XYZ file of C-alpha atoms in Angstrom:
759
model
C -4.506 21.591 15.975
C -1.165 23.288 15.607
C -1.394 26.805 14.288
C 1.823 26.307 12.341
C 1.337 23.109 10.416
C -2.240 21.942 10.957
C -0.977 18.977 12.980
C -2.895 17.456 15.875
C -1.074 17.200 19.236
C 0.290 13.620 18.831
C 1.454 14.409 15.290
C 3.194 17.549 16.541
C 4.819 15.549 19.345
C 6.291 13.119 16.811
C 7.485 15.944 14.557
C 9.153 17.818 17.433
C 10.962 14.774 18.894
C 14.671 15.461 19.308
C 17.447 12.878 19.564
C 17.166 9.149 20.137
C 14.861 6.366 18.910
C 11.215 7.169 18.169
C 8.325 4.808 17.453
C 5.289 6.404 15.810
C 2.335 4.005 15.988
C 0.302 5.354 13.081
C -3.173 3.887 12.755
C -4.733 3.599 9.309
C -5.428 6.986 7.725
C -3.836 8.896 10.612
C -1.571 11.121 8.505
C 1.766 9.325 8.873
C 3.228 10.685 5.607
C 2.411 14.190 6.795
C 4.236 13.494 10.051
C 7.307 12.092 8.269
C 7.615 15.002 5.843
C 7.099 17.630 8.549
C 9.708 15.871 10.651
C 12.120 16.023 7.694
C 11.479 19.760 7.416
C 11.951 20.197 11.168
C 15.292 18.359 11.105
C 16.567 20.516 8.248
C 15.335 23.568 10.144
C 17.533 22.434 13.057
C 20.551 22.584 10.729
C 20.779 18.839 10.081
C 22.408 18.531 6.641
C 19.722 17.198 4.262
C 22.141 14.772 2.583
C 22.705 13.199 5.990
C 19.031 12.256 6.335
C 17.662 8.979 4.991
C 13.912 8.303 4.620
C 12.922 4.882 3.303
C 9.605 3.283 2.399
C 8.438 0.313 0.330
C 7.064 1.507 -3.025
C 8.172 4.059 -5.602
C 4.710 5.586 -5.380
C 5.024 6.169 -1.631
C 8.562 7.513 -2.027
C 7.393 9.866 -4.789
C 4.570 11.198 -2.640
C 6.941 11.699 0.286
C 9.416 13.535 -1.945
C 6.697 15.770 -3.415
C 5.402 16.759 0.030
C 8.918 17.393 1.312
C 9.608 19.632 -1.687
C 6.563 21.760 -0.827
C 8.023 22.310 2.638
C 11.713 22.573 1.818
C 12.004 23.507 -1.844
C 15.187 22.311 -3.572
C 16.696 21.233 -0.245
C 14.351 18.222 -0.330
C 16.218 16.862 -3.364
C 19.318 16.455 -1.206
C 17.578 14.117 1.235
C 17.859 10.392 0.527
C 14.156 9.595 -0.043
C 13.584 6.229 -1.737
C 12.543 2.631 -1.298
C 14.588 0.118 0.676
C 15.736 -1.599 -2.510
C 16.639 1.641 -4.294
C 18.580 2.847 -1.255
C 20.504 -0.410 -1.039
C 21.154 -0.401 -4.792
C 22.648 3.087 -4.438
C 24.842 2.060 -1.501
C 25.874 -1.101 -3.310
C 26.979 0.821 -6.411
C 29.038 3.159 -4.226
C 30.751 0.197 -2.543
C 30.501 -2.308 -5.422
C 34.189 -3.241 -5.349
C 34.021 -4.238 -1.680
C 30.989 -6.390 -2.537
C 32.815 -8.105 -5.406
C 30.683 -6.429 -8.085
C 31.188 -3.865 -10.826
C 29.239 -0.604 -10.351
C 27.211 -1.305 -13.523
C 25.697 -4.532 -12.142
C 22.265 -5.577 -13.436
C 19.208 -6.354 -11.289
C 17.373 -9.537 -12.287
C 13.583 -9.306 -12.040
C 11.258 -12.227 -11.292
C 11.186 -13.614 -14.831
C 14.986 -13.336 -15.156
C 15.424 -15.257 -11.919
C 13.031 -17.935 -13.111
C 14.901 -18.326 -16.409
C 18.173 -18.699 -14.531
C 16.757 -21.313 -12.161
C 15.326 -23.308 -15.067
C 18.785 -23.437 -16.647
C 20.321 -24.529 -13.343
C 17.682 -27.241 -12.931
C 18.450 -28.502 -16.426
C 22.186 -28.594 -15.700
C 21.656 -30.336 -12.348
C 19.116 -32.700 -13.941
C 16.342 -31.666 -11.567
C 12.858 -32.344 -12.937
C 10.080 -29.801 -12.390
C 7.960 -32.789 -11.389
C 10.134 -33.044 -8.292
C 10.210 -29.332 -7.477
C 9.089 -26.307 -9.460
C 11.294 -23.300 -10.296
C 8.880 -21.160 -8.317
C 9.321 -23.326 -5.208
C 13.095 -23.105 -5.488
C 12.997 -19.331 -5.899
C 10.617 -19.001 -2.944
C 12.996 -21.013 -0.782
C 15.973 -18.901 -1.844
C 14.013 -15.707 -1.235
C 12.967 -16.869 2.248
C 16.587 -17.584 3.076
C 17.692 -14.136 1.914
C 14.898 -12.414 3.839
C 16.116 -14.235 6.943
C 19.697 -13.098 6.323
C 21.031 -16.555 5.369
C 23.803 -16.505 2.757
C 24.219 -19.305 0.231
C 27.325 -20.737 1.904
C 25.496 -20.950 5.238
C 22.211 -22.433 4.009
C 21.542 -26.006 5.157
C 18.657 -28.260 4.244
C 16.777 -30.340 6.781
C 14.356 -32.255 4.560
C 13.954 -33.330 0.940
C 12.796 -29.922 -0.382
C 15.289 -27.798 1.539
C 18.076 -30.186 0.501
C 17.208 -29.382 -3.128
C 17.218 -25.672 -2.343
C 20.636 -26.125 -0.721
C 21.908 -27.562 -4.040
C 20.472 -24.780 -6.196
C 21.046 -21.703 -3.988
C 24.891 -21.634 -4.222
C 24.812 -22.253 -7.977
C 22.181 -19.540 -8.387
C 24.451 -17.059 -6.602
C 27.510 -18.180 -8.557
C 25.794 -17.541 -11.877
C 24.369 -14.209 -10.739
C 27.864 -13.080 -9.804
C 29.291 -14.356 -13.109
C 26.732 -12.170 -14.903
C 27.594 -9.189 -12.652
C 23.987 -9.289 -11.487
C 21.954 -9.384 -8.296
C 18.335 -10.142 -7.488
C 16.065 -8.142 -5.166
C 17.086 -10.108 -2.096
C 20.784 -9.556 -2.851
C 20.338 -5.780 -2.843
C 19.553 -6.040 0.863
C 21.735 -9.009 1.756
C 24.893 -7.640 0.130
C 24.490 -4.316 1.951
C 24.049 -6.277 5.184
C 27.296 -8.087 4.383
C 28.988 -4.703 3.859
C 28.045 -3.654 7.410
C 30.639 -6.177 8.639
C 33.315 -5.049 6.177
C 36.267 -3.594 8.116
C 36.387 -0.410 6.020
C 32.887 -0.024 4.595
C 31.013 -0.946 7.789
C 32.166 2.121 9.767
C 31.551 4.345 6.725
C 27.937 3.170 6.543
C 27.439 3.733 10.269
C 28.590 7.341 9.938
C 26.920 8.277 6.630
C 23.575 9.470 8.112
C 22.632 11.536 11.158
C 18.927 10.576 11.044
C 17.113 7.606 9.518
C 13.315 7.492 9.134
C 11.539 4.269 8.152
C 7.969 4.223 6.851
C 5.736 1.094 7.040
C 8.098 -0.367 9.623
C 5.746 -3.272 10.320
C 6.601 -4.600 6.837
C 10.363 -4.826 7.409
C 12.156 -8.153 7.524
C 15.132 -9.197 9.623
C 17.688 -7.951 7.090
C 16.090 -4.518 6.663
C 15.952 -3.945 10.410
C 19.592 -4.970 10.832
C 20.611 -2.553 8.069
C 18.829 0.516 9.497
C 19.988 -0.432 12.984
C 23.584 -0.394 11.717
C 23.088 2.904 9.881
C 22.044 4.537 13.190
C 24.557 2.769 15.403
C 26.509 5.997 15.946
C 23.599 8.397 16.566
C 20.691 6.104 17.555
C 18.463 8.584 15.722
C 16.159 5.959 14.273
C 12.534 7.035 13.756
C 10.197 4.250 12.666
C 6.594 4.798 11.624
C 4.130 1.968 11.227
C 1.104 0.049 12.437
C 1.349 -3.469 13.818
C -2.360 -3.878 12.991
C -1.452 -3.624 9.293
C 1.333 -6.230 9.325
C 0.093 -8.524 6.530
C 3.243 -9.638 4.711
C 4.624 -12.418 6.882
C 4.481 -14.728 3.865
C 7.199 -12.681 2.167
C 9.460 -12.391 5.190
C 8.078 -9.368 7.059
C 8.523 -9.713 10.811
C 5.879 -8.005 12.958
C 8.179 -8.471 15.954
C 10.353 -5.690 14.538
C 7.719 -3.123 15.490
C 6.294 -4.925 18.531
C 9.746 -5.307 20.069
C 11.145 -1.930 18.999
C 10.742 -0.216 22.406
C 12.541 -3.153 24.006
C 15.323 -3.329 21.401
C 15.914 0.445 21.448
C 16.461 1.613 25.051
C 15.069 5.057 25.734
C 12.617 4.768 22.844
C 9.776 7.280 22.827
C 6.389 6.017 21.583
C 3.724 8.273 20.059
C 0.282 6.959 19.036
C -1.611 8.459 16.105
C -5.240 7.365 16.508
C -7.191 10.165 14.814
C -8.239 9.022 11.360
C -8.675 11.479 8.484
C -9.928 8.985 5.905
C -13.004 7.065 7.007
C -16.333 7.603 8.750
C -16.768 6.597 12.387
C -18.987 3.587 11.598
C -16.294 2.185 9.310
C -13.693 2.769 12.001
C -15.856 1.077 14.644
C -16.072 -1.955 12.372
C -12.296 -1.993 11.981
C -11.774 -1.530 15.726
C -14.146 -4.399 16.459
C -12.306 -6.801 14.158
C -8.757 -5.976 15.234
C -9.506 -5.794 18.971
C -9.727 -9.602 19.011
C -5.999 -9.914 18.294
C -3.946 -10.548 21.404
C -0.511 -9.729 19.986
C -0.802 -6.022 19.273
C -0.191 -2.557 20.685
C -3.433 -1.090 21.988
C -4.943 1.769 19.982
C -8.411 2.739 18.823
C -9.156 4.756 15.705
C -11.561 7.696 15.835
C -12.542 10.544 13.536
C -14.174 13.948 13.722
C -15.880 13.429 10.340
C -19.130 11.995 11.697
C -20.775 8.579 11.779
C -21.448 8.217 8.069
C -23.700 5.651 6.434
C -24.202 2.152 7.743
C -22.141 -0.716 6.395
C -24.284 -2.849 4.107
C -23.988 -6.602 4.540
C -25.362 -8.989 1.910
C -25.461 -12.773 1.590
C -26.005 -14.101 -1.938
C -27.038 -17.592 -2.919
C -23.741 -18.278 -4.713
C -20.626 -16.519 -5.997
C -22.309 -15.455 -9.260
C -25.201 -13.809 -7.434
C -22.658 -12.175 -5.148
C -20.848 -10.723 -8.169
C -24.150 -9.592 -9.677
C -25.068 -7.825 -6.438
C -21.736 -5.976 -6.392
C -22.112 -4.934 -10.028
C -25.709 -3.762 -9.540
C -24.651 -1.788 -6.472
C -21.914 -0.055 -8.454
C -24.308 0.694 -11.312
C -26.745 2.256 -8.857
C -24.002 4.402 -7.354
C -22.936 5.558 -10.809
C -26.541 6.228 -11.837
C -27.016 8.483 -8.823
C -24.405 10.708 -10.425
C -22.016 11.313 -7.540
C -19.603 8.448 -8.219
C -17.145 7.486 -10.957
C -15.962 3.920 -11.653
C -12.541 4.799 -10.231
C -14.169 5.606 -6.875
C -15.007 1.935 -6.334
C -12.849 -1.037 -5.383
C -13.661 -4.728 -5.009
C -11.469 -6.790 -2.678
C -11.111 -10.555 -2.462
C -8.845 -12.853 -0.476
C -7.390 -14.815 -3.410
C -6.934 -14.127 -7.122
C -9.136 -17.126 -7.983
C -12.197 -15.232 -6.723
C -11.805 -12.521 -9.360
C -12.981 -14.614 -12.309
C -16.730 -14.437 -11.667
C -16.454 -10.776 -10.677
C -14.674 -9.972 -13.939
C -17.339 -11.843 -15.901
C -20.073 -9.823 -14.198
C -18.185 -6.572 -14.829
C -17.820 -7.377 -18.531
C -21.473 -8.378 -18.826
C -22.469 -5.018 -17.322
C -19.967 -3.175 -19.564
C -18.302 -1.560 -16.552
C -14.659 -0.456 -16.927
C -12.276 -2.133 -14.492
C -8.616 -2.887 -13.813
C -7.190 -5.923 -12.069
C -4.478 -4.605 -9.765
C -1.562 -6.997 -9.571
C -2.150 -8.287 -13.103
C 0.460 -8.182 -15.861
C 2.712 -5.163 -15.451
C 3.500 -3.028 -18.485
C 7.159 -3.968 -18.051
C 6.279 -7.677 -18.018
C 4.770 -7.669 -21.521
C 6.780 -9.797 -23.952
C 7.684 -7.052 -26.436
C 8.676 -4.656 -23.643
C 10.895 -7.283 -22.009
C 12.446 -8.045 -25.409
C 13.557 -4.449 -25.948
C 14.761 -4.165 -22.357
C 16.724 -7.414 -22.806
C 18.503 -5.898 -25.829
C 19.404 -2.875 -23.717
C 20.645 -5.087 -20.895
C 22.928 -6.978 -23.268
C 24.219 -3.678 -24.658
C 25.023 -2.589 -21.099
C 26.398 -5.981 -20.067
C 26.970 -8.768 -22.650
C 27.699 -11.128 -19.745
C 23.979 -11.115 -18.825
C 23.272 -14.671 -20.001
C 19.541 -14.528 -19.233
C 18.945 -11.424 -21.358
C 21.250 -12.676 -24.113
C 19.489 -16.016 -24.352
C 16.130 -14.214 -24.556
C 17.040 -12.121 -27.614
C 19.500 -14.304 -29.517
C 16.671 -15.540 -31.750
C 14.196 -12.636 -31.346
C 13.074 -11.809 -33.939
C 13.628 -15.228 -35.470
C 17.024 -15.374 -37.165
C 17.569 -19.129 -37.409
C 19.680 -19.563 -34.267
C 18.163 -22.654 -32.690
C 18.467 -24.438 -29.364
C 21.153 -26.794 -30.675
C 23.393 -23.881 -31.655
C 22.914 -22.219 -28.285
C 23.642 -25.446 -26.418
C 26.916 -25.906 -28.322
C 27.911 -22.302 -27.641
C 26.984 -22.703 -23.992
C 29.181 -25.800 -23.768
C 32.131 -23.821 -25.159
C 31.654 -21.120 -22.553
C 31.069 -23.604 -19.738
C 34.295 -25.458 -20.553
C 36.242 -22.227 -20.056
C 34.012 -21.046 -17.157
C 32.929 -18.084 -19.220
C 29.628 -16.379 -20.036
C 27.418 -17.227 -22.984
C 28.644 -14.102 -24.816
C 32.266 -15.123 -24.372
C 31.298 -18.615 -25.501
C 29.872 -17.109 -28.694
C 33.062 -15.174 -29.375
C 35.139 -18.275 -28.731
C 32.928 -20.482 -30.904
C 33.370 -18.039 -33.810
C 37.172 -18.045 -33.767
C 38.790 -19.585 -36.890
C 40.200 -22.507 -34.876
C 36.856 -23.544 -33.343
C 34.851 -26.374 -34.866
C 31.891 -26.010 -32.498
C 29.526 -24.805 -35.255
C 28.780 -25.661 -38.845
C 28.957 -23.038 -41.574
C 25.226 -22.215 -41.521
C 24.875 -21.680 -37.748
C 28.249 -19.871 -37.731
C 27.064 -17.386 -40.366
C 23.854 -16.638 -38.478
C 25.623 -16.254 -35.151
C 28.219 -13.909 -36.690
C 25.398 -11.639 -37.890
C 23.927 -11.524 -34.376
C 27.273 -10.844 -32.676
C 28.012 -8.076 -35.198
C 24.610 -6.537 -34.403
C 25.348 -6.430 -30.658
C 28.827 -5.024 -31.249
C 27.355 -2.295 -33.478
C 24.717 -1.373 -30.885
C 27.307 -1.279 -28.105
C 29.399 1.090 -30.210
C 26.375 3.357 -30.717
C 25.765 3.374 -26.951
C 29.435 4.145 -26.244
C 29.344 7.050 -28.708
C 26.926 8.899 -26.419
C 23.668 8.132 -28.228
C 20.656 8.882 -26.020
C 18.643 6.056 -24.483
C 15.480 6.627 -26.547
C 17.449 6.997 -29.803
C 19.414 3.873 -28.955
C 16.142 1.987 -28.458
C 14.882 3.166 -31.844
C 18.163 1.903 -33.305
C 17.700 -1.473 -31.639
C 14.189 -1.870 -33.044
C 15.386 -0.838 -36.497
C 18.689 -2.726 -36.773
C 17.340 -5.945 -35.215
C 14.373 -6.072 -37.586
C 12.002 -6.315 -34.583
C 9.793 -3.400 -35.639
C 9.732 -4.489 -39.278
C 8.608 -7.986 -38.309
C 5.719 -6.618 -36.247
C 4.746 -4.193 -39.009
C 4.593 -7.000 -41.572
C 2.379 -9.026 -39.224
C -0.402 -6.433 -39.472
C -2.677 -8.067 -36.879
C -4.410 -6.035 -34.146
C -2.193 -7.792 -31.587
C 0.930 -6.738 -33.507
C -0.311 -3.151 -33.639
C -0.875 -3.211 -29.877
C 2.666 -4.491 -29.378
C 4.045 -1.699 -31.560
C 2.053 0.764 -29.463
C 3.562 -0.662 -26.274
C 7.068 -0.280 -27.695
C 6.333 3.302 -28.674
C 5.034 3.914 -25.154
C 8.249 2.466 -23.721
C 10.483 4.631 -25.918
C 8.350 7.637 -24.988
C 8.892 6.897 -21.292
C 12.629 6.849 -21.977
C 12.447 10.336 -23.481
C 10.550 11.530 -20.394
C 13.202 9.927 -18.197
C 16.042 11.579 -20.104
C 14.334 14.968 -19.827
C 13.791 14.665 -16.064
C 16.838 12.795 -14.760
C 19.845 14.894 -13.670
C 22.296 12.310 -15.041
C 20.411 9.875 -17.310
C 22.170 6.636 -18.141
C 21.326 3.225 -19.523
C 22.253 1.437 -16.294
C 20.245 3.867 -14.139
C 17.177 3.489 -16.352
C 17.358 -0.314 -16.265
C 17.628 -0.193 -12.461
C 14.571 2.048 -12.298
C 12.550 -0.386 -14.403
C 13.726 -3.436 -12.442
C 12.645 -1.831 -9.154
C 9.245 -0.752 -10.478
C 6.546 -2.176 -8.183
C 3.103 -3.445 -9.295
C 1.690 -1.062 -6.675
C 3.141 1.863 -8.634
C 0.843 1.352 -11.625
C -2.210 3.421 -12.501
C -5.702 2.020 -11.911
C -8.420 2.779 -14.465
C -12.084 2.067 -13.792
C -13.304 -0.065 -10.889
C -10.297 -1.563 -9.088
C -10.289 -5.338 -8.518
C -7.598 -6.644 -6.204
C -6.617 -8.939 -3.386
C -6.579 -7.407 0.072
C -2.787 -7.707 0.081
C -2.629 -5.505 -3.019
C -4.956 -2.944 -1.411
C -2.445 -2.039 1.304
C -1.610 1.660 1.102
C -4.614 2.523 -1.097
C -7.967 4.122 -0.314
C -11.284 4.453 -2.123
C -14.583 6.240 -1.471
C -16.461 2.945 -1.939
C -15.155 -0.518 -1.037
C -16.679 -3.995 -1.442
C -15.125 -6.802 0.619
C -16.289 -10.110 -0.871
C -16.097 -13.764 0.107
C -16.546 -13.270 3.848
C -16.913 -16.934 4.763
C -14.880 -19.137 7.045
C -12.280 -20.870 4.901
C -12.409 -18.142 2.276
C -11.776 -15.050 4.398
C -10.346 -15.908 6.867
C -8.513 -18.482 4.790
C -7.125 -20.532 7.678
C -8.459 -23.293 9.856
C -9.335 -22.246 13.438
C -7.119 -25.094 14.664
C -4.047 -23.716 12.840
C -1.322 -21.654 14.453
C -3.122 -18.740 16.209
C -0.664 -16.314 14.599
C -2.107 -17.272 11.203
C -5.571 -16.202 12.301
C -4.170 -12.979 13.737
C -2.674 -12.131 10.342
C -6.029 -12.879 8.676
C -7.662 -10.505 11.135
C -5.103 -7.847 10.257
C -5.980 -8.416 6.604
C -9.648 -7.783 7.386
C -8.675 -4.631 9.264
C -6.702 -3.395 6.257
C -9.610 -4.159 3.924
C -12.131 -2.258 6.045
C -9.912 0.791 6.566
C -9.413 1.298 2.809
C -13.011 2.633 2.632
C -13.568 6.350 3.027
C -17.368 6.709 2.837
C -19.167 3.472 1.915
C -18.379 -0.112 2.835
C -20.141 -3.248 1.577
C -19.525 -6.726 2.987
C -20.667 -9.757 0.996
C -20.560 -13.527 1.089
C -22.356 -16.461 -0.512
C -24.397 -19.387 0.754
C -22.691 -21.624 -1.818
C -19.314 -21.037 -3.395
C -17.336 -22.968 -5.938
C -13.666 -22.160 -5.654
C -10.648 -24.049 -6.971
C -13.102 -26.483 -8.563
C -14.834 -27.334 -5.275
C -18.093 -26.123 -3.764
C -18.093 -24.384 -0.406
C -21.366 -24.122 1.516
C -21.649 -21.678 4.394
C -23.971 -21.129 7.339
C -24.380 -24.793 8.306
C -24.354 -25.674 11.980
C -21.321 -27.963 11.877
C -18.438 -28.020 9.418
C -18.189 -31.358 7.647
C -17.388 -32.940 4.326
C -20.541 -34.390 2.843
C -19.116 -35.389 -0.548
C -15.824 -35.349 -2.403
C -16.188 -31.923 -4.033
C -17.844 -29.930 -1.245
C -17.299 -28.841 2.320
C -19.436 -26.910 4.801
C -18.305 -23.693 6.445
C -19.676 -20.739 8.375
C -20.103 -17.049 7.784
C -16.812 -15.258 8.445
C -16.173 -14.632 12.116
C -15.251 -11.065 11.201
C -18.933 -10.251 10.631
C -19.750 -11.116 14.237
C -16.841 -8.973 15.448
C -18.371 -5.833 13.955
C -20.736 -3.995 16.330
C -24.346 -4.625 15.309
C -25.146 -0.915 15.188
C -22.608 -0.426 12.392
C -24.264 -2.826 9.949
C -27.503 -2.679 7.999
C -28.542 -6.310 8.340
C -31.454 -8.279 6.896
C -34.760 -7.459 8.640
C -37.155 -10.213 9.733
C -40.918 -9.870 9.350
C -43.956 -11.924 8.395
C -44.041 -12.391 4.630
C -47.006 -11.007 2.717
C -48.770 -13.472 0.424
C -46.369 -14.439 -2.352
C -49.150 -14.019 -4.983
C -48.743 -11.150 -7.382
C -44.979 -10.830 -7.140
C -42.950 -11.830 -10.195
C -40.983 -15.034 -9.572
C -37.748 -13.171 -10.299
C -38.375 -10.941 -7.303
C -39.279 -13.574 -4.740
C -37.079 -16.512 -3.972
C -38.158 -19.303 -1.628
C -35.478 -20.549 0.718
C -37.589 -23.309 2.279
C -39.352 -23.528 5.652
C -41.409 -20.430 5.042
C -38.340 -18.288 4.308
C -38.444 -15.901 1.338
C -36.028 -13.325 0.011
C -37.438 -10.246 -1.627
C -35.188 -8.122 -3.817
C -35.331 -5.246 -6.227
C -33.916 -5.750 -9.727
C -32.324 -2.625 -11.177
C -32.728 -3.768 -14.760
C -36.509 -4.180 -14.399
C -37.275 -1.348 -11.983
C -38.253 2.114 -13.278
C -35.715 4.888 -12.620
C -36.544 6.928 -9.534
C -34.681 9.207 -7.138
C -32.505 7.459 -4.578
C -34.139 7.168 -1.149
C -32.641 9.240 1.684
C -31.413 6.183 3.561
C -28.679 3.954 2.103
C -30.414 1.695 -0.420
C -28.564 -0.520 -2.806
C -30.326 -3.129 -4.940
C -30.239 -6.353 -3.042
C -28.866 -4.713 0.108
C -32.396 -4.218 1.448
C -33.245 -7.887 1.051
C -35.558 -9.106 3.795
C -35.374 -12.615 5.178
C -38.922 -13.430 6.206
C -40.062 -16.054 8.708
C -43.390 -17.352 9.954
C -45.139 -15.704 12.912
C -43.750 -17.802 15.733
C -40.141 -16.948 14.910
C -40.656 -13.306 13.953
C -39.375 -12.005 17.287
C -35.874 -13.326 16.539
C -34.006 -11.192 14.035
C -30.883 -11.954 12.065
C -28.145 -9.990 13.771
C -29.932 -9.881 17.127
C -27.712 -10.413 20.174
C -28.777 -13.164 22.569
C -27.360 -14.654 25.771
C -26.905 -18.356 26.599
C -26.128 -19.532 30.141
C -23.203 -21.682 28.939
C -21.919 -20.036 25.745
C -22.367 -16.388 26.721
C -23.369 -13.624 24.253
C -23.771 -14.357 20.554
C -25.389 -13.106 17.357
C -28.329 -14.843 15.662
C -27.499 -16.080 12.183
C -30.573 -18.163 11.243
C -33.816 -19.639 12.617
C -35.259 -23.080 11.839
C -38.346 -24.975 12.976
C -41.286 -23.506 14.850
C -43.083 -23.578 18.177
C -41.303 -25.663 20.802
C -38.935 -26.919 18.094
C -37.691 -23.442 17.152
C -33.881 -23.483 16.896
C -31.412 -20.662 16.388
C -28.004 -20.756 14.748
C -25.967 -18.379 16.892
C -22.365 -17.242 16.488
C -20.938 -16.946 20.007
C -17.877 -14.790 20.627
C -16.039 -17.536 22.525
C -17.655 -20.812 21.509
C -18.138 -20.002 17.825
C -21.216 -21.120 15.872
C -23.784 -23.233 17.737
C -27.331 -24.382 17.052
C -29.431 -23.994 20.199
C -33.105 -24.382 21.140
C -34.650 -20.902 21.250
C -36.141 -21.269 24.730
C -32.631 -21.570 26.221
C -31.559 -18.078 25.152
C -32.749 -14.588 26.001
C -32.150 -11.183 24.410
C -28.752 -9.753 25.450
């Protein structure tokens, strides 16, 4: 280790790198943030001006951590470095060069719900039914195009769905521009467009002397082209990432960016960080075993000096409810032992649909938990209402925000009134706000006296609030004024229900966050605050209690104890073996990410029967087949077989003692002389934890009759044709004894026992 910074030799090599492109292949838990921040400090120490250094990552949380660590090394100089997310960086550049991009510097950023509202209006105007295509599908198509760097005027459809997207995309962009707004994709795409601007392009290429990119494996085509342009003059592009953690292809990330970086950047230096500071060696061996099967990757192997740690516990339940019960009982046991808190534990699943039974089991056990990736604070209706008022105050041309609040709280302005006002604005190619002003002129007959009176009151309210904002009123005070003058707070107070009180509490929390923002920001402003909220990521939220999340949401996190559930073919991995091999490689990377989130304990679970999406999945059969309309047969996840046997505490086979005398709840017959014995926490007396890892249910023993006792679940065997495999089950007896074996190359096979031998 370095005497100066506590860095290991490869880390120090990356930190000390001089000029030219640098690729840091940073395995999971290998200290990449430490390397980036020490490199920032080293560059400043070499007299590189801090404001000419850009460091970008993907979440506000990661950027905040990077900034905090840099401040410890550099003090106030760290505040001069551009440290932020890709989208925040591009928003900042876009505001600087807004005129060249055809925008005003105070442009708004539409979040997901704003984009959906806009698309719904476009679909209505184009007479597109949501039975033909959903708003979500249209937005996904537009987002894919933007991630690929395709502008609206260049997008072309090649089938029925993409032809519809080609109709909506240009109109979507036209209306965004009319509202002086952009979406997340535009923040990147418009900056990419600026790189070709005759004046702005050269300015961007000369703005920074060094650019550092974190999580480079998650970049898309547009992001790579932007940072490549920013370093065109110096070629000082340092990228840090791990191709084994590239799991976001579905949202446009291109793993080829990192795999092809040495080829695309001549003279590139590559440094591998393989020493892990997070997990035990057994956990790392499991991760290495799973990811080693991928062919398209850069070779590396994680290791640690922290010791082997406890074995990984693998459990198969009878169904998804028993699986959830096992996980909950295991957590309760860990908590009862006194060395764990609920927040130390995380439960991962492949899809959100799997969380339902886990949540039910958590509630039944009265365990605190949070679903990561659930409703954000800023997505709650009352919070979005107040933010919509503020957006209209900042920009009355924001039709989406204006339409949200025009009748909130209810003030008698109905859909018919809005449609007539919209028609007035559309006829003059103006915004909804301008349509309102026009419809209220003395010469207009668009509205009757009643609707006119109500609309005048609303317009006067917005004008008053805009005047208060222009007078220099602070953001939090302005928000209080909005809630008071609009009658929003009064309406909730009169409601008096617990839900209304919760909504008032959320609004108070929001106003409180504004006061914190105003106290901390060097130059607080309404537009800057709204940008900050729009760019808030779900990954930036706080987790309370046991964390429940998809594996995708777990990226970048770590926990002392991790449960990976649903490890069956078709569930995780969630692709068919006959699909594009790259799909299976991404699933394997997902498994690698899941495993490497665990610091000390790792549990792997699956179920013999699973009902998901209204259909029953049955695993561990010898051949996959549909046997009725609502069920299909699958196998145990291939990832289990990829993990070295010595890493896992597997079921132990032995001759069963007589079943007499055991309570039925503790002995379960599986048929053919097979029993499962388990310990029930609720019924068992409290006693000290045994020295070896013991979790209720994890020490279940699958018991067979005498003539099959010498074959154990998890035992490695060799077949003359199929090679080496792992025993998954035994059936029959004597000469008819058969083994279900998962072979590394051939997959699952049922073979006669006499044709295999111990490997």
